[in-house]
Coordinates of C-alpha atoms in Angstrom, one line a residue:
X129 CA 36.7 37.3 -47.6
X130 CA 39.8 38.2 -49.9
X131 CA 37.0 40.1 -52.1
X132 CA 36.1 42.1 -49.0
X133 CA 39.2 42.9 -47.8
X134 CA 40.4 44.5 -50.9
X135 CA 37.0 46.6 -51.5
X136 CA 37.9 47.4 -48.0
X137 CA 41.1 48.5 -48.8
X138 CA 40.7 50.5 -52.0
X139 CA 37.0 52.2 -51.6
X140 CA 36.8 55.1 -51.8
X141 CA 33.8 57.1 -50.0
X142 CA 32.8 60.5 -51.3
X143 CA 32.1 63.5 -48.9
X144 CA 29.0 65.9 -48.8
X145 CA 29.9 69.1 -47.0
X146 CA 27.2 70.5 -44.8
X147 CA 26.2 74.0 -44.9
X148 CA 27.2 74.7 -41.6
X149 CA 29.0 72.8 -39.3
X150 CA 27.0 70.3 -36.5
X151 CA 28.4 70.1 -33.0
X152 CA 28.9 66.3 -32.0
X153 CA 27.5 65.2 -28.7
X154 CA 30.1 62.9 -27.2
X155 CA 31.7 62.1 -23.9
X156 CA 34.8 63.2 -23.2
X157 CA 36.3 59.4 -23.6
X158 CA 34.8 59.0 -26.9
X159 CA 35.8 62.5 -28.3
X160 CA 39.7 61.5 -27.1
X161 CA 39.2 58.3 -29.1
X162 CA 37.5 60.7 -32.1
X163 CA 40.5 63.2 -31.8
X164 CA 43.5 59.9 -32.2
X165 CA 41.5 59.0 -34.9
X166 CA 40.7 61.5 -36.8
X167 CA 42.4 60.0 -39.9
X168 CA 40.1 57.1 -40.3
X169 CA 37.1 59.4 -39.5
X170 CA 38.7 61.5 -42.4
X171 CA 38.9 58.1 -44.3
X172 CA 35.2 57.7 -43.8
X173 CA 34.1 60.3 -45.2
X174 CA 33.4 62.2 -41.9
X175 CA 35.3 65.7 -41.8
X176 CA 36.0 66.9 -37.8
X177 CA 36.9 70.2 -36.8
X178 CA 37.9 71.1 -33.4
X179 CA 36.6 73.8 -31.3
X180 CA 38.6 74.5 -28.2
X181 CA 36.4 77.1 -26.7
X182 CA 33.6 74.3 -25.9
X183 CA 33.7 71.9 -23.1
X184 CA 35.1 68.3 -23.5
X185 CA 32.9 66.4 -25.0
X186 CA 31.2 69.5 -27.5
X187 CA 34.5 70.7 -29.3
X188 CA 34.1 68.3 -32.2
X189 CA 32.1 69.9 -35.1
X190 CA 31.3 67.6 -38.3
X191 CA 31.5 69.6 -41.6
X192 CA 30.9 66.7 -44.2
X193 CA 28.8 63.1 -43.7
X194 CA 29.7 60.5 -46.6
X195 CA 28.1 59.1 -49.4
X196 CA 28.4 56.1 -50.9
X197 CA 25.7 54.3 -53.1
X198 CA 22.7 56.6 -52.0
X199 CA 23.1 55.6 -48.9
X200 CA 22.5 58.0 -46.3
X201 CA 24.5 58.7 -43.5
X202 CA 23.9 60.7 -40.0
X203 CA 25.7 61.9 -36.7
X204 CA 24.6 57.9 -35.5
X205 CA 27.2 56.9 -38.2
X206 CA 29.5 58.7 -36.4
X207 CA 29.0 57.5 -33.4
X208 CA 29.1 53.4 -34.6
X209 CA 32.5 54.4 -36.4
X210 CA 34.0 55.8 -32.6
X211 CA 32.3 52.9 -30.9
X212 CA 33.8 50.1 -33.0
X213 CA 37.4 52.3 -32.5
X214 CA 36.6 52.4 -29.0
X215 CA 35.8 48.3 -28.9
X216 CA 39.5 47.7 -30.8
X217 CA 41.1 49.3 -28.6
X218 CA 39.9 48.3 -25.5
X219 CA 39.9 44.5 -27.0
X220 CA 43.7 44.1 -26.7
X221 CA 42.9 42.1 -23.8
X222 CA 39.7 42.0 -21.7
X223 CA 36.7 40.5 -20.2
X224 CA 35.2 39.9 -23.2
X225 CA 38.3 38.0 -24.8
X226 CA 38.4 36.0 -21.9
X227 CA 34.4 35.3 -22.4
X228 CA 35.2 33.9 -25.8
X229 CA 37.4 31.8 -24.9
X230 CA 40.4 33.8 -26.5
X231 CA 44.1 33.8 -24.7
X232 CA 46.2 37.1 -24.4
X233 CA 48.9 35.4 -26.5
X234 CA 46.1 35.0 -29.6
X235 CA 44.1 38.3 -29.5
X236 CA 44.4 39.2 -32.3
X237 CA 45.8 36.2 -34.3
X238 CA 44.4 33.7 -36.0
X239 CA 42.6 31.6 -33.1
X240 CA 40.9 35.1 -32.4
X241 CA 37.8 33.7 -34.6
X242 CA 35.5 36.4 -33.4
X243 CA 37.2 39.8 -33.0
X244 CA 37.6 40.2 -36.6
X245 CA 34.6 43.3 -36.7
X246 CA 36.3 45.9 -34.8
X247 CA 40.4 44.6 -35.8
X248 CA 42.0 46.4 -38.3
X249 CA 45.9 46.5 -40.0
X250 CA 47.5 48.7 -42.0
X251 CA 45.3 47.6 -45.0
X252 CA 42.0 47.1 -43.3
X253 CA 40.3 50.2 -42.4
X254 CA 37.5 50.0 -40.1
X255 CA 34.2 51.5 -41.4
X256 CA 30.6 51.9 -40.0
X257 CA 27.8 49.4 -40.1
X258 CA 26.5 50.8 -43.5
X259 CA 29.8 50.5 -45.3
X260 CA 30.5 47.3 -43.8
X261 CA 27.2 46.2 -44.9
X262 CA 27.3 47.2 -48.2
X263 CA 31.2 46.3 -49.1
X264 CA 30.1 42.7 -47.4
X265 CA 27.3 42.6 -50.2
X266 CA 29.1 43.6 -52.9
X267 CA 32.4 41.1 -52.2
X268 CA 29.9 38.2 -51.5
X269 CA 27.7 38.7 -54.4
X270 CA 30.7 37.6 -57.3
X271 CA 32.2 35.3 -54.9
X272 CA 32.3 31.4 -55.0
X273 CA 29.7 29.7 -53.6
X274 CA 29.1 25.9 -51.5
X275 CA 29.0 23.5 -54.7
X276 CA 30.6 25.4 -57.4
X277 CA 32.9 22.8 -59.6
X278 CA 36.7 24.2 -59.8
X279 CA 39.7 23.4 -61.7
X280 CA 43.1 23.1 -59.6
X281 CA 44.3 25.9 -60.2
X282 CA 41.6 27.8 -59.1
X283 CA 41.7 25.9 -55.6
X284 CA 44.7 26.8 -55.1
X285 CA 44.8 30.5 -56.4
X286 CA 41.8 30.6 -53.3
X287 CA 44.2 29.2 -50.6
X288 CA 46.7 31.6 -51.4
X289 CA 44.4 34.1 -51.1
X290 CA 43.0 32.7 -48.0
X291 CA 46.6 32.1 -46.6
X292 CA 47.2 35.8 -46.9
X293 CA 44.2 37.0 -44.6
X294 CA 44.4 37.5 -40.8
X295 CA 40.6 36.1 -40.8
X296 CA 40.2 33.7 -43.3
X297 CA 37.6 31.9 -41.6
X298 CA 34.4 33.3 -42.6
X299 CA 32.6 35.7 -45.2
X300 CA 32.0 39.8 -43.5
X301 CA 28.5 37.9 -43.0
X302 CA 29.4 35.2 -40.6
X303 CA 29.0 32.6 -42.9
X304 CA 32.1 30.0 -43.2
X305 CA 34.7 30.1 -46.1
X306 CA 36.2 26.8 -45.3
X307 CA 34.8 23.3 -44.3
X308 CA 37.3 20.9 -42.5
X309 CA 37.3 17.6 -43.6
X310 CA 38.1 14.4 -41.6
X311 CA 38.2 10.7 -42.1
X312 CA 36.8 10.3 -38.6
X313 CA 36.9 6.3 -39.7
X314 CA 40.4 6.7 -39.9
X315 CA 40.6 8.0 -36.8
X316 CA 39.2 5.7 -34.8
X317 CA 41.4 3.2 -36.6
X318 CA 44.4 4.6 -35.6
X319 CA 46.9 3.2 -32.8
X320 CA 46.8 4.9 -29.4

């Protein structure tokens, strides 16, 4: 995960300019949440222009789609990058927080095991499935695996890593990055 975060972080995507520039189709709720983020659209490798003569929801024109890797991108990769932007912000606190079990007070903290996707900071940027995908394979692929022997100091170079993530608890993938181990015979041994 602390792989991920700084790929994240410090990736750089390329832009390829289109010859002329395609009109989005969007509503007008999802071109207000293009337009305040126009910066991490920018970020994406996705250049917006505004045109203020259409109606709302067919001003935005796109003028460059990313590339990263060969992998090809489209107007959908647009639309997955406002949708997770439109999920974050409407997760603050909702339904669906409530229908995973997560409080108001820890949306967004560390007992918010599930919203990690669409949550971003000042050094996580959110990107579109592909990117995800790809910066999830590239961060997992070098990383330590189930079994591996370490020294000491390794282990603990890892939990300070861990320590400094808002989601430590699993890979981009889903799969955990900790185990929690308990003498259960210990438990039961215990004095009530």
């Amino acid at each position: 995960k602390f792989r991920f975060e700084g790929l994240n972080r410090e990736s750089r995507i390329d832009r390829q300019p289109l010859i002329s520039p395609h009109p989005l189709q969007l509503t007008p709720a999802q071109e207000a949440i293009a337009l305040g983020h126009l910066d991490i659209l920018r970020r994406n490798g996705f250049d917006v222009g505004v045109d203020e003569a259409q109606p709302p929801g067919r001003r935005l024109r796109l003028s460059s789609l990313p590339t990263c890797q060969g992998l090809v991108f489209s107007e959908r990769d647009v639309h997955d990058l406002i949708h997770a932007l439109e999920e974050a912000e409407g997760s603050s606190h909702d339904e669906r927080s409530e229908a995973r079990g997560v409080q108001p007070q820890d949306v967004g903290s560390l007992f918010d095991i599930t919203g990690h996707r669409a949550a971003w900071s000042a050094t996580a940027v959110p990107r579109p499935a592909k990117v995800w995908q790809l910066l999830a394979c590239r961060a997992c692929r070098g990383a330590v695996m189930i079994g591996k022997a370490l020294r000491v100091g390794e282990m603990e170079k890892i939990l300070r890593n861990l320590s400094g993530l808002q989601q430590p608890w699993n890979c981009p993938h889903g799969r955990p990055t900790m185990r929690h181990l308990v003498d259960t015979s210990a438990a039961r041994a215990a004095p009530t």
